[in-house]
Coordinates of C-alpha atoms and ligand atoms in Angstrom, one line a residue:
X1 CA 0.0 0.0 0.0
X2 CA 1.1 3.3 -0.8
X3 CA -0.1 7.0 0.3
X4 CA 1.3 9.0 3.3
X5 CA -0.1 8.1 6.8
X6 CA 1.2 9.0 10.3
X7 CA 1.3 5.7 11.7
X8 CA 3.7 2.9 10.5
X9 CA 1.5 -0.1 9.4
X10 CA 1.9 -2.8 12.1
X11 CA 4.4 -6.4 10.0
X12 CA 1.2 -8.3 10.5
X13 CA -1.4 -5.5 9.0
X14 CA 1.3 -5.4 5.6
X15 CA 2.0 -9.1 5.6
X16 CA -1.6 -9.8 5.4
X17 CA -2.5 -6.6 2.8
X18 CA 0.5 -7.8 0.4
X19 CA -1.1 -11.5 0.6
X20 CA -4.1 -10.4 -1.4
X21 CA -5.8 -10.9 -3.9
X22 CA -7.4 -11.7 -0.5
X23 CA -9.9 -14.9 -0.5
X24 CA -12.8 -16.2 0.8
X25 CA -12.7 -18.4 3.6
X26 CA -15.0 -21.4 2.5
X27 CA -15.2 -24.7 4.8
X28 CA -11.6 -23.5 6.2
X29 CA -10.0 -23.0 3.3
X30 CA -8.8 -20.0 1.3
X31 CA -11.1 -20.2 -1.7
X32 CA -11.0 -17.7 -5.1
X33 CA -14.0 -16.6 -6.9
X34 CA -15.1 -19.4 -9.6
X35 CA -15.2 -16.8 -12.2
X36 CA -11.8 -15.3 -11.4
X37 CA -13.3 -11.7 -10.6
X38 CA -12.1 -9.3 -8.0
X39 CA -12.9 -5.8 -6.9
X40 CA -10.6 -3.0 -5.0
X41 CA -11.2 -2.0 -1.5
X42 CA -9.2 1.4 -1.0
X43 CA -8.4 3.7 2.1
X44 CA -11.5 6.6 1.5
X45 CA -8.8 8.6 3.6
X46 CA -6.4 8.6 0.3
X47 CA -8.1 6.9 -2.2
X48 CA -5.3 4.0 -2.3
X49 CA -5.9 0.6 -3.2
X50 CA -5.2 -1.7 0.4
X51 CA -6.3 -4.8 -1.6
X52 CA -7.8 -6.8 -4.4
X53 CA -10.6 -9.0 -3.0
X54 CA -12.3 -12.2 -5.2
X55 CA -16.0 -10.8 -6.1
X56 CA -18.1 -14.3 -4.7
X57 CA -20.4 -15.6 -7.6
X58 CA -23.7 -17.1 -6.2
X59 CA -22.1 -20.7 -6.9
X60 CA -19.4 -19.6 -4.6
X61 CA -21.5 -18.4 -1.8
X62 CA -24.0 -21.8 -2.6
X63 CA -20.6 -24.0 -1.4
X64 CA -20.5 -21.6 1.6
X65 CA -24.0 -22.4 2.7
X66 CA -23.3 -26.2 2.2
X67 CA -19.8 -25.8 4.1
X68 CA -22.0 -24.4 6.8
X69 CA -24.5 -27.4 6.5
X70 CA -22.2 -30.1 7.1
X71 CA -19.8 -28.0 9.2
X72 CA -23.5 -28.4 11.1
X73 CA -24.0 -32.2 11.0
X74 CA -20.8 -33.4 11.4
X75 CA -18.4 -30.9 13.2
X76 CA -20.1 -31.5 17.0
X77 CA -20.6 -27.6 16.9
X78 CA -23.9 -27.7 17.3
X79 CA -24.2 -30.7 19.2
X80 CA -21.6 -30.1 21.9
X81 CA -22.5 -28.1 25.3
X82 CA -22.3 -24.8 25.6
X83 CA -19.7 -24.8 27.7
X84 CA -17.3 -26.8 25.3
X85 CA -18.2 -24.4 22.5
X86 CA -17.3 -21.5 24.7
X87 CA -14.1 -22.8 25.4
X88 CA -13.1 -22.3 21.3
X89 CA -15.4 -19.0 21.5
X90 CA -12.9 -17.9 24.7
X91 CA -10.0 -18.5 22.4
X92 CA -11.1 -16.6 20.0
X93 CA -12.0 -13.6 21.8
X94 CA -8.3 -13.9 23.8
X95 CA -6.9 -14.1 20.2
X96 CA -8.8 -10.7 18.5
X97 CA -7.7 -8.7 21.7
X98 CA -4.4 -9.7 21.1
X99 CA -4.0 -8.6 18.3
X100 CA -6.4 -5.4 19.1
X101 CA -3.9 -3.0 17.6
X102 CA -3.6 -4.8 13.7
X103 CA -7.6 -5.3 13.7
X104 CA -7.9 -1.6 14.4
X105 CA -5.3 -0.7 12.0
X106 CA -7.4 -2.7 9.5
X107 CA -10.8 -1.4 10.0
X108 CA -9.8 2.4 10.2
X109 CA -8.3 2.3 6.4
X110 CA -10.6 0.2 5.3
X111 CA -13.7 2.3 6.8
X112 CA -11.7 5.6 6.6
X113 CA -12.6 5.5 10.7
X114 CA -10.9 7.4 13.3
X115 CA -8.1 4.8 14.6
X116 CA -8.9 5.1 18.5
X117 CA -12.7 4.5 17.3
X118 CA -11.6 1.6 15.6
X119 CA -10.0 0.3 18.7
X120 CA -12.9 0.5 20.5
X121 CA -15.1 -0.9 17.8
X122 CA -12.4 -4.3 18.3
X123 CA -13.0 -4.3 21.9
X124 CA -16.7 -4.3 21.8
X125 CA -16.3 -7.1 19.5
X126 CA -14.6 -9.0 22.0
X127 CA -17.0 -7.4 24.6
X128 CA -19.8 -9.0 22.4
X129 CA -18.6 -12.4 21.7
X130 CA -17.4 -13.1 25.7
X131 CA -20.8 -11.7 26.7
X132 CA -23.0 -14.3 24.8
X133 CA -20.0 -16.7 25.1
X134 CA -20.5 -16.4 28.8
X135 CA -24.4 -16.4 29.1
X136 CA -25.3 -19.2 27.2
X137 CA -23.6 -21.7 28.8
X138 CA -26.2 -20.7 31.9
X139 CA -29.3 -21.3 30.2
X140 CA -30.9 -24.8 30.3
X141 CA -31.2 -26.4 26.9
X142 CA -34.1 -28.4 28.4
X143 CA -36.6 -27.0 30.6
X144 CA -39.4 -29.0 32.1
X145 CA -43.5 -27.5 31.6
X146 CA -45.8 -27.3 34.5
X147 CA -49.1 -28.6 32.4
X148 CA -52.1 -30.6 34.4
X149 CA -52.5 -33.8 33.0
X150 CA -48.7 -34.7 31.3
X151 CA -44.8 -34.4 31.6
X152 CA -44.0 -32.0 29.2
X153 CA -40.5 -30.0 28.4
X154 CA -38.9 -28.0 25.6
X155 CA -35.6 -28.3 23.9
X156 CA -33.8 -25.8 22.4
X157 CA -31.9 -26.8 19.2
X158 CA -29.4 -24.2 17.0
X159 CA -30.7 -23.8 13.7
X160 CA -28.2 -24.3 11.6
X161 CA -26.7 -22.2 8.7
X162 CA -27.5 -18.5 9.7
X163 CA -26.8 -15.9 6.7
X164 CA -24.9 -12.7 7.8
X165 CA -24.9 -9.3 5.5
X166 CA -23.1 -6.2 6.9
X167 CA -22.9 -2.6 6.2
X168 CA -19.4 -1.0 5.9
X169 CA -20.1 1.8 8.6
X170 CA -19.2 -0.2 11.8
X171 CA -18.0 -3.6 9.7
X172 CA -16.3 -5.4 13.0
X173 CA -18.7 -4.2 15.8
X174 CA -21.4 -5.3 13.9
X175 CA -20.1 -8.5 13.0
X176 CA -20.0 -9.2 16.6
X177 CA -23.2 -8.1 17.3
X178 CA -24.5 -10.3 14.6
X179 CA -22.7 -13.7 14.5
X180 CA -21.8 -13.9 18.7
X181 CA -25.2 -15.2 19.8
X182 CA -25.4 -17.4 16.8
X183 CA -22.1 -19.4 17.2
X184 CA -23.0 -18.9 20.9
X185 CA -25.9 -21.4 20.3
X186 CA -24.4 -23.4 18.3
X187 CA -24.8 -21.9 14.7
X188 CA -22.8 -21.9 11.9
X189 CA -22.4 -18.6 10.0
X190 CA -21.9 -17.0 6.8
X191 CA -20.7 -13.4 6.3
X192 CA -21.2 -11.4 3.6
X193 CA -19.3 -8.1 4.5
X194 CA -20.1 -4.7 2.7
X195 CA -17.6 -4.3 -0.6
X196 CA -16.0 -1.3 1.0
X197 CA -15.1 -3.2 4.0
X198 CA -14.2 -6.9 3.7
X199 CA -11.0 -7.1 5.4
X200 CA -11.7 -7.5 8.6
X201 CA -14.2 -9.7 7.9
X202 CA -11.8 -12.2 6.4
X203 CA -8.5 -11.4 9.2
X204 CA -10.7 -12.7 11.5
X205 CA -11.8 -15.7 9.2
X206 CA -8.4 -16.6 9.1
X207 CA -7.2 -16.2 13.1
X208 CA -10.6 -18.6 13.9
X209 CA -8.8 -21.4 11.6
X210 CA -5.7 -20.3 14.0
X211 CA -7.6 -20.8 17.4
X212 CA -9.9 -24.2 16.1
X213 CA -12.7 -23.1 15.2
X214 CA -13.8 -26.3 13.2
X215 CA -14.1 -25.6 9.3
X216 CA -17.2 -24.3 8.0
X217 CA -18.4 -23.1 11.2
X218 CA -17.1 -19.4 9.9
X219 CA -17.1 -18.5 6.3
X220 CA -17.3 -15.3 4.6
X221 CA -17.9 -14.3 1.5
X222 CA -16.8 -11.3 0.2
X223 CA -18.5 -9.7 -2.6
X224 CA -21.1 -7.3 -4.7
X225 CA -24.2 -6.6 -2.8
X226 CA -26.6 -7.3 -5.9
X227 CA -23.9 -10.7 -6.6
X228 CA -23.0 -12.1 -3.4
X229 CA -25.7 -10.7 -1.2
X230 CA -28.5 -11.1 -3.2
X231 CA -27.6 -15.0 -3.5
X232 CA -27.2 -15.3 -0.1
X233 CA -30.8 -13.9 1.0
X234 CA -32.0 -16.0 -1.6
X235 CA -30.5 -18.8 -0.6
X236 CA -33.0 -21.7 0.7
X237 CA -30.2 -23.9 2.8
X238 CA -30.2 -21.0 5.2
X239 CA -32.2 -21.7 9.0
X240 CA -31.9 -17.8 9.4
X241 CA -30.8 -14.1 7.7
X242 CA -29.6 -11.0 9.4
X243 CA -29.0 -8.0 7.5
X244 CA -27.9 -4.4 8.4
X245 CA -27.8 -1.8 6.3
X246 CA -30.3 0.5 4.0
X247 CA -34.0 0.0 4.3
X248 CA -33.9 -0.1 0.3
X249 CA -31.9 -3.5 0.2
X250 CA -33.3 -4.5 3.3
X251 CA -36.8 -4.8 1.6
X252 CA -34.8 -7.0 -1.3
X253 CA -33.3 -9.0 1.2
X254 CA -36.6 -9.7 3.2
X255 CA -38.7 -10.5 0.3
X256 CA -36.2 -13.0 -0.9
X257 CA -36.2 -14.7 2.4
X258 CA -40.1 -14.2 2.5
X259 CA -39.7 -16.5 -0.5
X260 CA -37.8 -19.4 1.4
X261 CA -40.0 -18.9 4.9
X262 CA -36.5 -17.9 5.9
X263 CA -36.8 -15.5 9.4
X264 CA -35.0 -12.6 8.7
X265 CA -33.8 -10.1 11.0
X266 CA -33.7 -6.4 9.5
X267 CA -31.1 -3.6 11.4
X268 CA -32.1 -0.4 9.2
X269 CA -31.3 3.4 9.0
X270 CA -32.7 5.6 11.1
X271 CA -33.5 9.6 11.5
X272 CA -33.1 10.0 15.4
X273 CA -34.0 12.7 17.3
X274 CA -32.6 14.8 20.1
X275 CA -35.0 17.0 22.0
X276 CA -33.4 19.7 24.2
X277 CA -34.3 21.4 27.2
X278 CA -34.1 24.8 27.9
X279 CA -32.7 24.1 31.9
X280 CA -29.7 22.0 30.2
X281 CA -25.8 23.5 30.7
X282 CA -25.7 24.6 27.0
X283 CA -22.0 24.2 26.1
X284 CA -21.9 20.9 27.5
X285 CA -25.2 19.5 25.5
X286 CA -23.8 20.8 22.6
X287 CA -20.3 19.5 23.0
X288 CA -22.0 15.9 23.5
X289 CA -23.7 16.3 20.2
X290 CA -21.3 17.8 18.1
X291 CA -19.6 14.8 19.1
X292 CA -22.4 12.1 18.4
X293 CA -22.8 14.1 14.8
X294 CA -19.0 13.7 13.8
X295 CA -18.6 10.4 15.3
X296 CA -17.4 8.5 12.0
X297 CA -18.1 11.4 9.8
X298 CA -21.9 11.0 10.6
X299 CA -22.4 7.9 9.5
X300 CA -24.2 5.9 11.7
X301 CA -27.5 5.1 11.5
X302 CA -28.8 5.7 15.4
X303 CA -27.3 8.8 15.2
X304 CA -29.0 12.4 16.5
X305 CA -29.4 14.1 12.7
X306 CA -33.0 16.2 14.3
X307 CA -32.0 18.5 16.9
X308 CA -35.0 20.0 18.2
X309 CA -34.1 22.6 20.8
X310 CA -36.5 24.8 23.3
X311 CA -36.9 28.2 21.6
X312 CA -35.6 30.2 24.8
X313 CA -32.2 28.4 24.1
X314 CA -32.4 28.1 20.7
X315 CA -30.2 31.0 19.1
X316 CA -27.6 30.3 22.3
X317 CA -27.5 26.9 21.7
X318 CA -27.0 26.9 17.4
X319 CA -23.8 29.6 18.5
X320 CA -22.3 27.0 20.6
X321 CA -22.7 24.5 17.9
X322 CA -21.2 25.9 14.9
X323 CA -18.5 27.3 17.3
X324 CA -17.7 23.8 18.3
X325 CA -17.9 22.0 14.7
X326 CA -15.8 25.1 13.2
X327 CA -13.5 24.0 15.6
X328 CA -13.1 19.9 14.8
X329 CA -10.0 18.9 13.4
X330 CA -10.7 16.8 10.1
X331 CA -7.9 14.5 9.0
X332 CA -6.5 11.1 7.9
X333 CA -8.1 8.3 10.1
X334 CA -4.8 7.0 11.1
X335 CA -3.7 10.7 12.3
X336 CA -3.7 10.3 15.8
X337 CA -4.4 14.6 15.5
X338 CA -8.0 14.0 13.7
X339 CA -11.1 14.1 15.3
X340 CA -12.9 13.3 11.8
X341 CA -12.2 11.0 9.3
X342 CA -13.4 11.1 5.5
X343 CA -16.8 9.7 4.1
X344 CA -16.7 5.9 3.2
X345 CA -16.9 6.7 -0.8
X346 CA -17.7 9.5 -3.3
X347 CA -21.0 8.1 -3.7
X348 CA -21.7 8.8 -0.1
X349 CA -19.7 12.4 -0.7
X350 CA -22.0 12.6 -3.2
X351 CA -25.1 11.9 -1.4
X352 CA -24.0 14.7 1.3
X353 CA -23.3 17.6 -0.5
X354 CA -27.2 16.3 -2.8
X355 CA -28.6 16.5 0.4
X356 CA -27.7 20.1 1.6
X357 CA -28.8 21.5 -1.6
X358 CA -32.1 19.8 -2.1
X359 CA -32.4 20.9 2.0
X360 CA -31.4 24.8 0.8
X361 CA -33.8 24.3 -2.3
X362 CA -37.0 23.2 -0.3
X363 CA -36.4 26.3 2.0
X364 CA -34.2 25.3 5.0
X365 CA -31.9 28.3 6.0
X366 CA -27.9 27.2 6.2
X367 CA -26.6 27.5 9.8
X368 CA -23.2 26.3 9.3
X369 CA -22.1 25.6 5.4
X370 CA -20.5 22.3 5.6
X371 CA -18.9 21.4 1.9
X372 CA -16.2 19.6 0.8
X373 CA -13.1 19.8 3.0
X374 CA -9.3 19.8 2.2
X375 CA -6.6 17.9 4.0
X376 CA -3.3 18.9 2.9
X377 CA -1.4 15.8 1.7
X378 CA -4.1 13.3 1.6
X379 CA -6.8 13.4 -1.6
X380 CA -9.6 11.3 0.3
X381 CA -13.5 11.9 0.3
X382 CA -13.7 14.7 3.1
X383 CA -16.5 16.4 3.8
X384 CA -17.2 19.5 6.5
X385 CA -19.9 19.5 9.4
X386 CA -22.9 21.4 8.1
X387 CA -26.2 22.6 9.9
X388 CA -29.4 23.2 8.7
X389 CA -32.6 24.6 10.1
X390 CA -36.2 25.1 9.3
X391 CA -39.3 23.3 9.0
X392 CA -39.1 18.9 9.5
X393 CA -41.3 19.1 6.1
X394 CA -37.9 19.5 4.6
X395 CA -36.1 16.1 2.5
X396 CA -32.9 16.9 4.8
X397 CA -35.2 16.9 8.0
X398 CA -37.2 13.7 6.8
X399 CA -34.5 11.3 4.9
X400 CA -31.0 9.2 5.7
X401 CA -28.2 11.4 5.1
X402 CA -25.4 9.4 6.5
X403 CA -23.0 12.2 7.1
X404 CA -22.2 15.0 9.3
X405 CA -25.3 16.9 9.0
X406 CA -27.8 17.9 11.7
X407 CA -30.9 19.8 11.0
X408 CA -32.5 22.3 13.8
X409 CA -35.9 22.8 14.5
X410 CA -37.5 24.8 17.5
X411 CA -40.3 23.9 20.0
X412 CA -42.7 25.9 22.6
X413 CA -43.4 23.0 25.2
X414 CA -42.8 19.6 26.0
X415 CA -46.4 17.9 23.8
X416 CA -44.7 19.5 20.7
X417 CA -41.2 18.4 21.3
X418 CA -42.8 14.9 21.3
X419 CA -44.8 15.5 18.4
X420 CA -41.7 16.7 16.6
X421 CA -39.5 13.8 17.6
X422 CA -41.9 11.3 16.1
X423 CA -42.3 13.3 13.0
X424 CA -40.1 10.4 11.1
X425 CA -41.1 7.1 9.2
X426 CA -37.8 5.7 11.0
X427 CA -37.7 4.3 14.8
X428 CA -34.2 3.5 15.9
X429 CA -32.9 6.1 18.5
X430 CA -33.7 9.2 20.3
X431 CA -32.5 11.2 23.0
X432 CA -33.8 13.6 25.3
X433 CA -31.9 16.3 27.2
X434 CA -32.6 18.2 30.5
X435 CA -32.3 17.9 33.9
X436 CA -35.8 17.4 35.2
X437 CA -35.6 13.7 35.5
X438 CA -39.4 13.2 35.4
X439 CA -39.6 15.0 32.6
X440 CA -36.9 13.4 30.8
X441 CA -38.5 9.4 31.2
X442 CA -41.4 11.0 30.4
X443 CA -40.2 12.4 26.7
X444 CA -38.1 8.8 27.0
X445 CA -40.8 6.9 26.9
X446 CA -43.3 8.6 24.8
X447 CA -41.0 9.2 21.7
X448 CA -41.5 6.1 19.1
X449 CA -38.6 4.3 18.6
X450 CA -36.7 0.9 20.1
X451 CA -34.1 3.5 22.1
X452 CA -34.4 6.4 24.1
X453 CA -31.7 7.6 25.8
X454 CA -31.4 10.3 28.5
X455 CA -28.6 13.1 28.7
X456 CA -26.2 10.8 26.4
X457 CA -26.7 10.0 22.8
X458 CA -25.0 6.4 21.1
X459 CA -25.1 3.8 24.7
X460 CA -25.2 0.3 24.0
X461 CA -24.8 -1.8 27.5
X462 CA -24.3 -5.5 26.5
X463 CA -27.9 -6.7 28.1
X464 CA -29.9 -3.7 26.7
X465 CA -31.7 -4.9 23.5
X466 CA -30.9 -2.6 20.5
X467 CA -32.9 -2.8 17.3
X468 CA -35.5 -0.4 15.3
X469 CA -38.9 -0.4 14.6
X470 CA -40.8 1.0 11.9
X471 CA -38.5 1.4 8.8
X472 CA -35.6 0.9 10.9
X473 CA -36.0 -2.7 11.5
X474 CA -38.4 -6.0 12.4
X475 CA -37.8 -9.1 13.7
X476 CA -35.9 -8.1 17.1
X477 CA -32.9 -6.6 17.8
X478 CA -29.2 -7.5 18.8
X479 CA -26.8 -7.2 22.2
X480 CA -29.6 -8.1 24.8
X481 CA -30.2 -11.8 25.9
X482 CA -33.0 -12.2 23.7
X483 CA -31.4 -12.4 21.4
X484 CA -29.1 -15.7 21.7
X485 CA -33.2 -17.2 22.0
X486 CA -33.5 -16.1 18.0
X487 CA -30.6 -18.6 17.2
X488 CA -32.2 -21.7 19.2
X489 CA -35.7 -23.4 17.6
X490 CA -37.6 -25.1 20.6
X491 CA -38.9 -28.3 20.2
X492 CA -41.9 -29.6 22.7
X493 CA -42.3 -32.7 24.1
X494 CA -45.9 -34.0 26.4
X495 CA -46.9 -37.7 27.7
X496 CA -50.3 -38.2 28.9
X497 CA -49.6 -39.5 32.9
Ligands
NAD1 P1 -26.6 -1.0 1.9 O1 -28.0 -1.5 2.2 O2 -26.3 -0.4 0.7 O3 -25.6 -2.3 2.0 C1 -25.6 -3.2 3.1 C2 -25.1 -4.5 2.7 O4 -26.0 -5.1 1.8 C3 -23.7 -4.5 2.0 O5 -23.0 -5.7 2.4 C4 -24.1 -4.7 0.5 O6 -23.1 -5.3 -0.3 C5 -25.3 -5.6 0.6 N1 -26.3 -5.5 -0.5 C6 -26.4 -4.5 -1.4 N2 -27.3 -4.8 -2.4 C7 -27.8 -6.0 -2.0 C8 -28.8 -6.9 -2.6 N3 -29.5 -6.6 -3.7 N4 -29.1 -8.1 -1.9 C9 -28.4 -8.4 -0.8 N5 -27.4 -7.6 -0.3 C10 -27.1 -6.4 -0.9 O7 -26.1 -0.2 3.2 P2 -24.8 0.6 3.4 O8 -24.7 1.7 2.6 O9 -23.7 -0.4 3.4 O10 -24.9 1.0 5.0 C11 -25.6 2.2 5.4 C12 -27.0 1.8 5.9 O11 -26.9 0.9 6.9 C13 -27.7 3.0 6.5 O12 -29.0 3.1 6.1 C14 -27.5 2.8 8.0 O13 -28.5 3.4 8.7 C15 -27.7 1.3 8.0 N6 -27.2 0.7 9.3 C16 -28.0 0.3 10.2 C17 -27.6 -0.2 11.5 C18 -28.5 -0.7 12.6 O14 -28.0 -1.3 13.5 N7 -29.8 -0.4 12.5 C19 -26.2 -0.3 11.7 C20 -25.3 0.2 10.7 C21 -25.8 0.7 9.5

């Protein structure tokens, strides 16, 4: 890899870029694309190539399902305890932390993300996979049934294969979120990681050969969405889909599921709100959310992109704002210096810069002016924080921008802050801000959505279930519990006595 960064890339980060063209990991082994094609995934930082990746056909990602089928029946994944599982699950989760630093390393060029953001995103990875490691060996695979009349119990089963598609926003994390609960149970997986982002997809493919995973328990499939996604959704060996990502694909993906009886999981966008107070210390609140808007450029779907402020604060509040973003230091993700990395692609630059001047041509009056965004010595897809304000009738008040934008609206009372807050077709996250307490559950828990959160913006406690409802998601969320229940069937069983 070429193109100036700050950091020297760690022997085991260049040993395993130079290895490419990188491969899928099918059954255990490293396996090319049956028609020979590849595709580039580049640093959006500098526009460099890291690596040429095989492009999976739908015959390739066919022998991935069956590797996960028989890694199924004959492996003892899914037969052996819990406990015995978690044992290689441990390993595995010892072995990512150890080599924290490379996987962070990775995921920052390949995501263009802040480099102590992708550190963190590796740790909640482990986090993830310990947590559901750890719980399910505590719950009882068979469970007796007080009926009147019979013995009766239920026994919970993994499914078997469980289909995995990721965005490339948070491409580790959310492979964590997604596959621990389902290897947890007892589930093999297949991944098909976002074409921006496959390479930490396929590092860790390659370090759960290292630790014993048994073959086929893990595979990924790196790909095109409409090539390697689309034949996985459609694929009818699978027990069970997950996908994250746009609620545009996510209808594709459901409907092709819908087609099998396949349960799919959706993980959408989302529009969220914050709703602020006018008895809240000002510079503070608006330090916290100048941070949750140019956390990873913007782009992350529970994200506060509505922020609907008392008017008695309003004008004080906007002035601490665009004091603050004026003042955030956009740079290289691996530039220890930067606060904000680049946008994933100049599609998504694209998309951006569309959406502040629809926003402008519908009416809504430019705070702060946001635009493209130079950083000397890298020629990467940077983009400055903008504001916009006005009416929530506006496209940039009602649609998935995916950047750092935020869009200002004022309220009278607390019945209209509510009103405005659930303005949205989307349902993933909100937060409210003040320092009434009552006041603040009370907003919490009327605003429509799976989260509200209260004086913070972006918390996910392992044990809190996250999802979205609406056009932000179905079929039950991730991180809580819960859902390690998705990735067991139950079976019955009842004698007459
Ligand atoms: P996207 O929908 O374009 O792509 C997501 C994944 O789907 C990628 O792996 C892509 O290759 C694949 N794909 C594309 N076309 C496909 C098809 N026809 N069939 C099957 N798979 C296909 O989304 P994106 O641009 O990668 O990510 C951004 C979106 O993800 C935003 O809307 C964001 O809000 C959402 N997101 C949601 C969550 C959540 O937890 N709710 C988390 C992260 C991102």
């Amino acid at each position: 890899m070429s193109g100036a960064t700050a950091v020297e890339l760690l022997p085991e980060v260049r040993q395993f870029l130079a290895s490419g063209p990188l491969k899928a990991v099918i059954g255990g082994r490293e396996v090319e694309s049956c028609s020979g094609q590849r595709f580039e995934t580049r640093d959006p930082g500098s526009k460099t190539v890291l690596a040429e990746v095989h492009a999976m056909q739908p015959a390739d990602v066919d022998r991935a399902v069956q590797a996960a089928a028989e890694a199924f029946r004959i492996t003892g994944w899914a037969r052996a305890p819990a406990n015995e599982r978690g044992v290689l699950l441990h390993r595995l989760a010892d072995a990512v932390e150890k080599r924290k630093k490379a996987f962070a390393q990775l995921e920052s060029l390949d995501c263009g993300k802040i480099y102590a953001q992708a550190e963190g995103d590796v740790q909640n990875f482990v986090d993830t996979l310990r947590y559901y490691t750890s719980i399910a060996q505590y719950i009882q695979r068979r469970e007796a049934l007080a009926v009147s009349g019979h013995e009766a119990w239920s026994v919970r089963f993994p499914w078997g294969p469980c289909g995995f598609i990721f965005p490339w926003n948070f491409p580790f994390l959310l492979i964590g979120w997604g596959i621990s609960p389902a290897l947890a149970a007892g589930n093999p997986v297949v991944i098909k990681p976002a074409e921006d982002t496959p390479l930490s997809a396929l590092y860790l493919a390659r370090l759960a050969k290292e630790v014993g995973i048994p073959d086929g328990v893990i595979n990924v499939v790196p790909g095109l969405g409409e090539v390697a996604g689309a034949a996985l959704a459609a694929h009818p060996g699978l027990k069970r889909m997950s996908f994250t990502g746009s609620p545009e694909v996510g209808r594709l993906v459901a409907a092709s599921c819908g087609k099998n009886l396949v349960p799919v999981k959706l993980e959408l966008g989302g529009k969220g709100a914050a709703v602020v107070f006018d008895d809240v210390n000002v510079p503070q609140t608006a330090r916290k959310l100048v941070e949750a808007i140019t956390f990873h450029s913007g782009q992350v779907c529970c994200d506060a992109t509505r922020w609907i402020v008392q008017k008695s604060i309003f004008d004080k509040f906007v002035a601490a704002c665009v004091d603050r973003l004026k003042r955030v230091k956009i740079g290289h993700e691996l530039d220890p210096g930067s606060l904000m990395g680049p946008l994933i692609n100049q599609k998504q630059l694209d998309r951006v810069l569309g959406y502040l001047r629809r926003g402008r041509e519908e009416g809504a009056q430019l705070v702060l002016e946001g635009g493209p965004a130079e950083v000397p010595g890298h020629d990467g897809f940077y983009v400055k924080p903008a504001l916009l304000a006005g009416s929530l009738d506006n496209v940039a008040a009602r649609e998935e921008i995916f950047g750092p934008v935020a869009y200002l609206a004022s309220f009278d009372d607390e019945q209209q802050a509510v009103a405005m807050a659930n303005q949205t077709d989307y349902g993933l996250a909100n937060s409210v801000w003040t320092n009434d307490l009552s006041r603040a559950y009370r907003v919490a828990e009327n605003m429509l959505a799976a989260n509200s959160w209260v004086n913070a913006h972006n918390l996910f406690p392992h044990g809190v279930p996250y999802g979205g409802i609406n056009k932000s998601g179905m079929g039950g969320g991730v991180l809580s519990v819960e859902t390690l229940f998705d990735y067991w069937r139950s079976l019955s069983v009842v004698r007459p006595t």
